[in-house]
C-alpha cells in the first residue's frame, strides 16, 4: 500500500521569502507524484506532477518540486512567495495501473504574512 | 474553472436521510472519481468509474453507492446519513486512467444535522 506524509501541518512565512513544503511517500512500486493547491472554499488545482524523466518539475505560479527516489521525497519549493499563495497544499501519489486513484497527504497550510 | 461541475454546492439534511450528489465531468473525460474531505479523515478516495463501469473502490461505506451514466455524468448516493458523513465531497475527472491529471470540481458541502 502507498502512503504520503506531509510533516508540516502549517508553514508561516513572510511575503517574498522562499518556502519549502515537505512531502515523503512510501510505496513498494513506482508511483506518480502530484502537488495540488486548495484555496478557501474551492476545489483542488494541480500545481505540478512527476510521471517520469527529469526529477526537477516546474509547475504553475512559480512553484517547482524535486523527486528524490532514494529519499522517497517530493518537496515543493518557491523562491519568493506572495500573499496570494496562502492556501492549503496537498501532496498525492498514484500507482501506474488501470486505476490512478490519488492518495493524499494530510495537507500543509501555507500562511503568507505581509 | 476546471470544467467539472458539481451540484448542489451545499446540502443540509438530517440523520437517517438519503441524498444524491451529481457530477458532470469535463467534456471528453471518460473517468470519474469521488473523494471525501473531512476534518478527521482528510482527503480520501471513495470510488472510480471509467466509461460507465466501476474501476476501483476505496474507503466507501456500504451506505454509499455511485454510478456513471451513458452521458458520463455520475451520481453519488449517500443513505442512512450519520453526523460523521458531514464533509466536502469532490468529484474529479480525467481523460483515461493512468497517471494523467485529474481535474477537480468545486465540491458539494454536505452537512448532516
mmCIF file of C-alpha atoms in Angstrom:
data_model
loop_
_atom_site.group_PDB
_atom_site.id
_atom_site.type_symbol
_atom_site.label_atom_id
_atom_site.label_comp_id
_atom_site.label_asym_id
_atom_site.label_seq_id
_atom_site.Cartn_x
_atom_site.Cartn_y
_atom_site.Cartn_z
ATOM 1 C CA UNK A 1 0.000 0.000 0.000
ATOM 2 C CA UNK A 2 1.038 3.566 -0.563
ATOM 3 C CA UNK A 3 1.099 6.406 1.927
ATOM 4 C CA UNK A 4 2.012 10.086 1.930
ATOM 5 C CA UNK A 5 3.399 12.095 4.829
ATOM 6 C CA UNK A 6 3.368 15.862 4.990
ATOM 7 C CA UNK A 7 5.332 16.628 8.106
ATOM 8 C CA UNK A 8 4.350 20.271 8.459
ATOM 9 C CA UNK A 9 0.692 20.987 9.110
ATOM 10 C CA UNK A 10 1.308 24.748 8.993
ATOM 11 C CA UNK A 11 4.065 26.849 7.476
ATOM 12 C CA UNK A 12 4.085 30.581 8.238
ATOM 13 C CA UNK A 13 6.293 32.740 6.026
ATOM 14 C CA UNK A 14 6.713 36.406 5.164
ATOM 15 C CA UNK A 15 5.989 37.716 1.695
ATOM 16 C CA UNK A 16 8.903 37.460 -0.765
ATOM 17 C CA UNK A 17 10.658 34.837 1.374
ATOM 18 C CA UNK A 18 11.436 31.372 -0.012
ATOM 19 C CA UNK A 19 9.395 28.398 1.124
ATOM 20 C CA UNK A 20 9.671 24.607 1.076
ATOM 21 C CA UNK A 21 6.773 22.298 1.819
ATOM 22 C CA UNK A 22 7.892 18.777 2.598
ATOM 23 C CA UNK A 23 6.386 15.550 1.293
ATOM 24 C CA UNK A 24 7.569 11.982 1.800
ATOM 25 C CA UNK A 25 5.912 8.916 0.384
ATOM 26 C CA UNK A 26 6.022 5.186 0.921
ATOM 27 C CA UNK A 27 5.468 2.644 -1.831
ATOM 28 C CA UNK A 28 6.871 -0.702 -2.936
ATOM 29 C CA UNK A 29 6.105 0.075 -6.579
ATOM 30 C CA UNK A 30 6.716 3.037 -8.828
ATOM 31 C CA UNK A 31 4.393 5.946 -8.294
ATOM 32 C CA UNK A 32 3.354 9.173 -9.897
ATOM 33 C CA UNK A 33 3.605 12.236 -7.665
ATOM 34 C CA UNK A 34 1.460 15.343 -7.538
ATOM 35 C CA UNK A 35 1.062 18.615 -5.678
ATOM 36 C CA UNK A 36 -2.397 20.159 -5.523
ATOM 37 C CA UNK A 37 -3.426 23.523 -4.067
ATOM 38 C CA UNK A 38 -6.758 24.290 -2.447
ATOM 39 C CA UNK A 39 -7.779 27.912 -1.988
ATOM 40 C CA UNK A 40 -10.505 28.683 0.574
ATOM 41 C CA UNK A 41 -13.922 27.376 -0.467
ATOM 42 C CA UNK A 42 -12.595 25.999 -3.747
ATOM 43 C CA UNK A 43 -11.702 22.668 -5.277
ATOM 44 C CA UNK A 44 -8.216 21.331 -5.825
ATOM 45 C CA UNK A 45 -5.988 22.649 -8.589
ATOM 46 C CA UNK A 46 -2.949 20.820 -9.901
ATOM 47 C CA UNK A 47 0.316 22.692 -9.310
ATOM 48 C CA UNK A 48 2.676 20.145 -10.836
ATOM 49 C CA UNK A 49 3.235 16.442 -11.376
ATOM 50 C CA UNK A 50 6.049 13.961 -11.775
ATOM 51 C CA UNK A 51 5.419 10.992 -14.024
ATOM 52 C CA UNK A 52 8.922 10.203 -15.296
ATOM 53 C CA UNK A 53 12.019 11.853 -16.732
ATOM 54 C CA UNK A 54 13.666 14.906 -15.206
ATOM 55 C CA UNK A 55 13.460 14.862 -11.440
ATOM 56 C CA UNK A 56 13.033 18.643 -11.255
ATOM 57 C CA UNK A 57 9.495 19.550 -12.168
ATOM 58 C CA UNK A 58 8.254 23.065 -12.767
ATOM 59 C CA UNK A 59 4.632 23.958 -12.222
ATOM 60 C CA UNK A 60 2.285 26.876 -12.263
ATOM 61 C CA UNK A 61 2.606 30.071 -10.223
ATOM 62 C CA UNK A 62 6.394 29.741 -9.933
ATOM 63 C CA UNK A 63 6.371 26.503 -7.941
ATOM 64 C CA UNK A 64 8.765 23.627 -8.529
ATOM 65 C CA UNK A 65 9.392 20.254 -6.931
ATOM 66 C CA UNK A 66 12.192 17.728 -6.958
ATOM 67 C CA UNK A 67 11.652 13.984 -6.986
ATOM 68 C CA UNK A 68 14.238 12.168 -4.866
ATOM 69 C CA UNK A 69 13.827 8.418 -5.212
ATOM 70 C CA UNK A 70 16.472 7.481 -2.632
ATOM 71 C CA UNK A 71 14.854 9.671 -0.003
ATOM 72 C CA UNK A 72 11.318 8.976 -1.249
ATOM 73 C CA UNK A 73 10.605 12.681 -1.173
ATOM 74 C CA UNK A 74 8.870 15.201 -3.396
ATOM 75 C CA UNK A 75 9.338 18.580 -1.718
ATOM 76 C CA UNK A 76 7.628 21.670 -3.119
ATOM 77 C CA UNK A 77 9.550 24.956 -3.332
ATOM 78 C CA UNK A 78 9.014 28.540 -4.341
ATOM 79 C CA UNK A 79 11.838 31.109 -4.243
ATOM 80 C CA UNK A 80 9.610 34.074 -3.382
ATOM 81 C CA UNK A 81 6.049 33.757 -2.104
ATOM 82 C CA UNK A 82 3.160 36.181 -2.444
ATOM 83 C CA UNK A 83 0.175 36.852 -0.221
ATOM 84 C CA UNK A 84 -1.957 35.141 -2.850
ATOM 85 C CA UNK A 85 -0.087 31.852 -2.246
ATOM 86 C CA UNK A 86 -1.863 31.495 1.101
ATOM 87 C CA UNK A 87 -3.716 28.193 0.749
ATOM 88 C CA UNK A 88 -3.713 24.508 1.660
ATOM 89 C CA UNK A 89 -1.240 22.356 -0.261
ATOM 90 C CA UNK A 90 -1.666 18.628 -0.739
ATOM 91 C CA UNK A 91 0.910 16.114 -1.870
ATOM 92 C CA UNK A 92 -0.512 12.996 -3.529
ATOM 93 C CA UNK A 93 0.635 9.755 -5.145
ATOM 94 C CA UNK A 94 -0.924 7.312 -7.527
ATOM 95 C CA UNK A 95 0.249 3.961 -8.822
ATOM 96 C CA UNK A 96 0.653 3.440 -12.532
ATOM 97 C CA UNK A 97 -2.080 0.928 -13.215
ATOM 98 C CA UNK A 98 -5.518 0.836 -14.710
ATOM 99 C CA UNK A 99 -6.734 2.917 -11.821
ATOM 100 C CA UNK A 100 -4.978 6.084 -10.784
ATOM 101 C CA UNK A 101 -6.785 6.887 -7.576
ATOM 102 C CA UNK A 102 -4.960 9.580 -5.647
ATOM 103 C CA UNK A 103 -3.696 9.001 -2.133
ATOM 104 C CA UNK A 104 -3.328 12.319 -0.374
ATOM 105 C CA UNK A 105 -1.231 13.587 2.469
ATOM 106 C CA UNK A 106 -2.848 15.478 5.313
ATOM 107 C CA UNK A 107 -2.055 18.849 3.785
ATOM 108 C CA UNK A 108 0.113 21.834 4.699
ATOM 109 C CA UNK A 109 -1.423 25.199 5.391
ATOM 110 C CA UNK A 110 0.825 27.904 3.912
ATOM 111 C CA UNK A 111 0.195 31.279 5.529
ATOM 112 C CA UNK A 112 1.980 34.224 3.911
ATOM 113 C CA UNK A 113 2.256 37.384 6.002
ATOM 114 C CA UNK A 114 2.914 40.901 4.646
ATOM 115 C CA UNK B 1 -12.761 26.794 -13.730
ATOM 116 C CA UNK B 2 -11.769 23.150 -14.152
ATOM 117 C CA UNK B 3 -14.713 22.265 -16.366
ATOM 118 C CA UNK B 4 -16.052 19.777 -13.809
ATOM 119 C CA UNK B 5 -19.423 20.757 -12.364
ATOM 120 C CA UNK B 6 -20.997 19.534 -9.171
ATOM 121 C CA UNK B 7 -24.485 20.108 -7.818
ATOM 122 C CA UNK B 8 -25.644 21.118 -5.368
ATOM 123 C CA UNK B 9 -22.958 23.325 -3.801
ATOM 124 C CA UNK B 10 -24.395 22.948 -0.343
ATOM 125 C CA UNK B 11 -26.714 20.364 1.160
ATOM 126 C CA UNK B 12 -28.127 20.350 4.667
ATOM 127 C CA UNK B 13 -30.085 17.345 5.789
ATOM 128 C CA UNK B 14 -30.954 15.272 8.842
ATOM 129 C CA UNK B 15 -29.629 11.991 10.136
ATOM 130 C CA UNK B 16 -31.200 8.947 8.530
ATOM 131 C CA UNK B 17 -31.922 10.728 5.262
ATOM 132 C CA UNK B 18 -30.706 9.947 1.754
ATOM 133 C CA UNK B 19 -29.095 12.414 -0.654
ATOM 134 C CA UNK B 20 -27.748 12.352 -4.197
ATOM 135 C CA UNK B 21 -24.731 14.333 -5.331
ATOM 136 C CA UNK B 22 -24.258 14.941 -9.025
ATOM 137 C CA UNK B 23 -21.116 15.417 -11.092
ATOM 138 C CA UNK B 24 -20.599 16.304 -14.743
ATOM 139 C CA UNK B 25 -17.054 15.621 -15.949
ATOM 140 C CA UNK B 26 -15.091 17.752 -18.376
ATOM 141 C CA UNK B 27 -16.081 17.305 -21.971
ATOM 142 C CA UNK B 28 -14.262 14.264 -23.334
ATOM 143 C CA UNK B 29 -13.229 12.842 -19.960
ATOM 144 C CA UNK B 30 -14.254 9.206 -19.519
ATOM 145 C CA UNK B 31 -13.088 8.608 -15.956
ATOM 146 C CA UNK B 32 -14.808 9.999 -12.859
ATOM 147 C CA UNK B 33 -13.540 9.838 -9.300
ATOM 148 C CA UNK B 34 -15.241 10.664 -5.991
ATOM 149 C CA UNK B 35 -13.318 11.880 -2.960
ATOM 150 C CA UNK B 36 -14.406 12.818 0.546
ATOM 151 C CA UNK B 37 -12.697 15.581 2.520
ATOM 152 C CA UNK B 38 -13.371 15.714 6.250
ATOM 153 C CA UNK B 39 -11.542 17.189 9.212
ATOM 154 C CA UNK B 40 -10.787 13.849 10.832
ATOM 155 C CA UNK B 41 -10.146 11.680 7.749
ATOM 156 C CA UNK B 42 -8.592 14.214 5.390
ATOM 157 C CA UNK B 43 -8.963 13.630 1.650
ATOM 158 C CA UNK B 44 -9.987 10.061 0.879
ATOM 159 C CA UNK B 45 -10.673 8.298 -2.390
ATOM 160 C CA UNK B 46 -14.121 6.743 -2.487
ATOM 161 C CA UNK B 47 -14.750 5.252 -5.917
ATOM 162 C CA UNK B 48 -13.805 5.498 -9.601
ATOM 163 C CA UNK B 49 -15.796 4.892 -12.748
ATOM 164 C CA UNK B 50 -14.489 4.593 -16.274
ATOM 165 C CA UNK B 51 -16.845 4.790 -19.226
ATOM 166 C CA UNK B 52 -19.793 3.617 -17.164
ATOM 167 C CA UNK B 53 -18.101 0.793 -15.296
ATOM 168 C CA UNK B 54 -16.730 0.723 -11.775
ATOM 169 C CA UNK B 55 -12.913 0.704 -11.938
ATOM 170 C CA UNK B 56 -11.763 0.979 -8.335
ATOM 171 C CA UNK B 57 -13.173 1.226 -4.837
ATOM 172 C CA UNK B 58 -11.621 2.916 -1.862
ATOM 173 C CA UNK B 59 -12.889 3.595 1.617
ATOM 174 C CA UNK B 60 -16.513 3.802 0.593
ATOM 175 C CA UNK B 61 -19.134 2.810 3.119
ATOM 176 C CA UNK B 62 -21.805 0.267 2.213
ATOM 177 C CA UNK B 63 -24.396 3.017 2.775
ATOM 178 C CA UNK B 64 -22.829 4.883 -0.136
ATOM 179 C CA UNK B 65 -23.164 3.955 -3.787
ATOM 180 C CA UNK B 66 -22.361 5.561 -7.096
ATOM 181 C CA UNK B 67 -22.953 5.131 -10.784
ATOM 182 C CA UNK B 68 -21.873 6.654 -14.073
ATOM 183 C CA UNK B 69 -24.500 7.121 -16.716
ATOM 184 C CA UNK B 70 -24.213 6.761 -20.542
ATOM 185 C CA UNK B 71 -23.765 10.532 -20.877
ATOM 186 C CA UNK B 72 -20.802 10.112 -18.462
ATOM 187 C CA UNK B 73 -22.219 12.165 -15.611
ATOM 188 C CA UNK B 74 -22.008 10.478 -12.239
ATOM 189 C CA UNK B 75 -24.076 10.416 -9.081
ATOM 190 C CA UNK B 76 -23.019 9.576 -5.556
ATOM 191 C CA UNK B 77 -25.853 8.335 -3.355
ATOM 192 C CA UNK B 78 -25.485 8.576 0.411
ATOM 193 C CA UNK B 79 -28.137 6.871 2.551
ATOM 194 C CA UNK B 80 -28.921 6.425 6.248
ATOM 195 C CA UNK B 81 -26.862 9.539 6.847
ATOM 196 C CA UNK B 82 -24.948 9.979 10.071
ATOM 197 C CA UNK B 83 -23.415 13.058 11.647
ATOM 198 C CA UNK B 84 -19.978 11.779 10.661
ATOM 199 C CA UNK B 85 -20.889 11.877 6.977
ATOM 200 C CA UNK B 86 -20.708 15.672 7.076
ATOM 201 C CA UNK B 87 -17.885 16.530 4.703
ATOM 202 C CA UNK B 88 -16.902 18.084 1.406
ATOM 203 C CA UNK B 89 -17.419 15.662 -1.469
ATOM 204 C CA UNK B 90 -15.313 16.209 -4.567
ATOM 205 C CA UNK B 91 -15.708 14.799 -7.996
ATOM 206 C CA UNK B 92 -12.758 14.690 -10.364
ATOM 207 C CA UNK B 93 -12.397 13.585 -13.955
ATOM 208 C CA UNK B 94 -9.643 12.583 -16.342
ATOM 209 C CA UNK B 95 -9.470 11.521 -19.966
ATOM 210 C CA UNK B 96 -8.391 7.979 -19.166
ATOM 211 C CA UNK B 97 -6.871 6.322 -16.112
ATOM 212 C CA UNK B 98 -3.103 6.131 -15.926
ATOM 213 C CA UNK B 99 -1.119 8.988 -14.466
ATOM 214 C CA UNK B 100 -2.850 11.864 -16.099
ATOM 215 C CA UNK B 101 -4.120 14.947 -14.391
ATOM 216 C CA UNK B 102 -7.381 14.722 -12.509
ATOM 217 C CA UNK B 103 -9.490 17.856 -12.722
ATOM 218 C CA UNK B 104 -11.476 18.579 -9.600
ATOM 219 C CA UNK B 105 -14.894 20.113 -9.287
ATOM 220 C CA UNK B 106 -15.720 22.760 -6.672
ATOM 221 C CA UNK B 107 -17.243 20.177 -4.330
ATOM 222 C CA UNK B 108 -20.534 19.645 -2.539
ATOM 223 C CA UNK B 109 -20.568 20.523 1.132
ATOM 224 C CA UNK B 110 -22.829 18.116 3.000
ATOM 225 C CA UNK B 111 -23.982 18.967 6.491
ATOM 226 C CA UNK B 112 -25.885 16.328 8.431
ATOM 227 C CA UNK B 113 -27.756 17.657 11.458
#
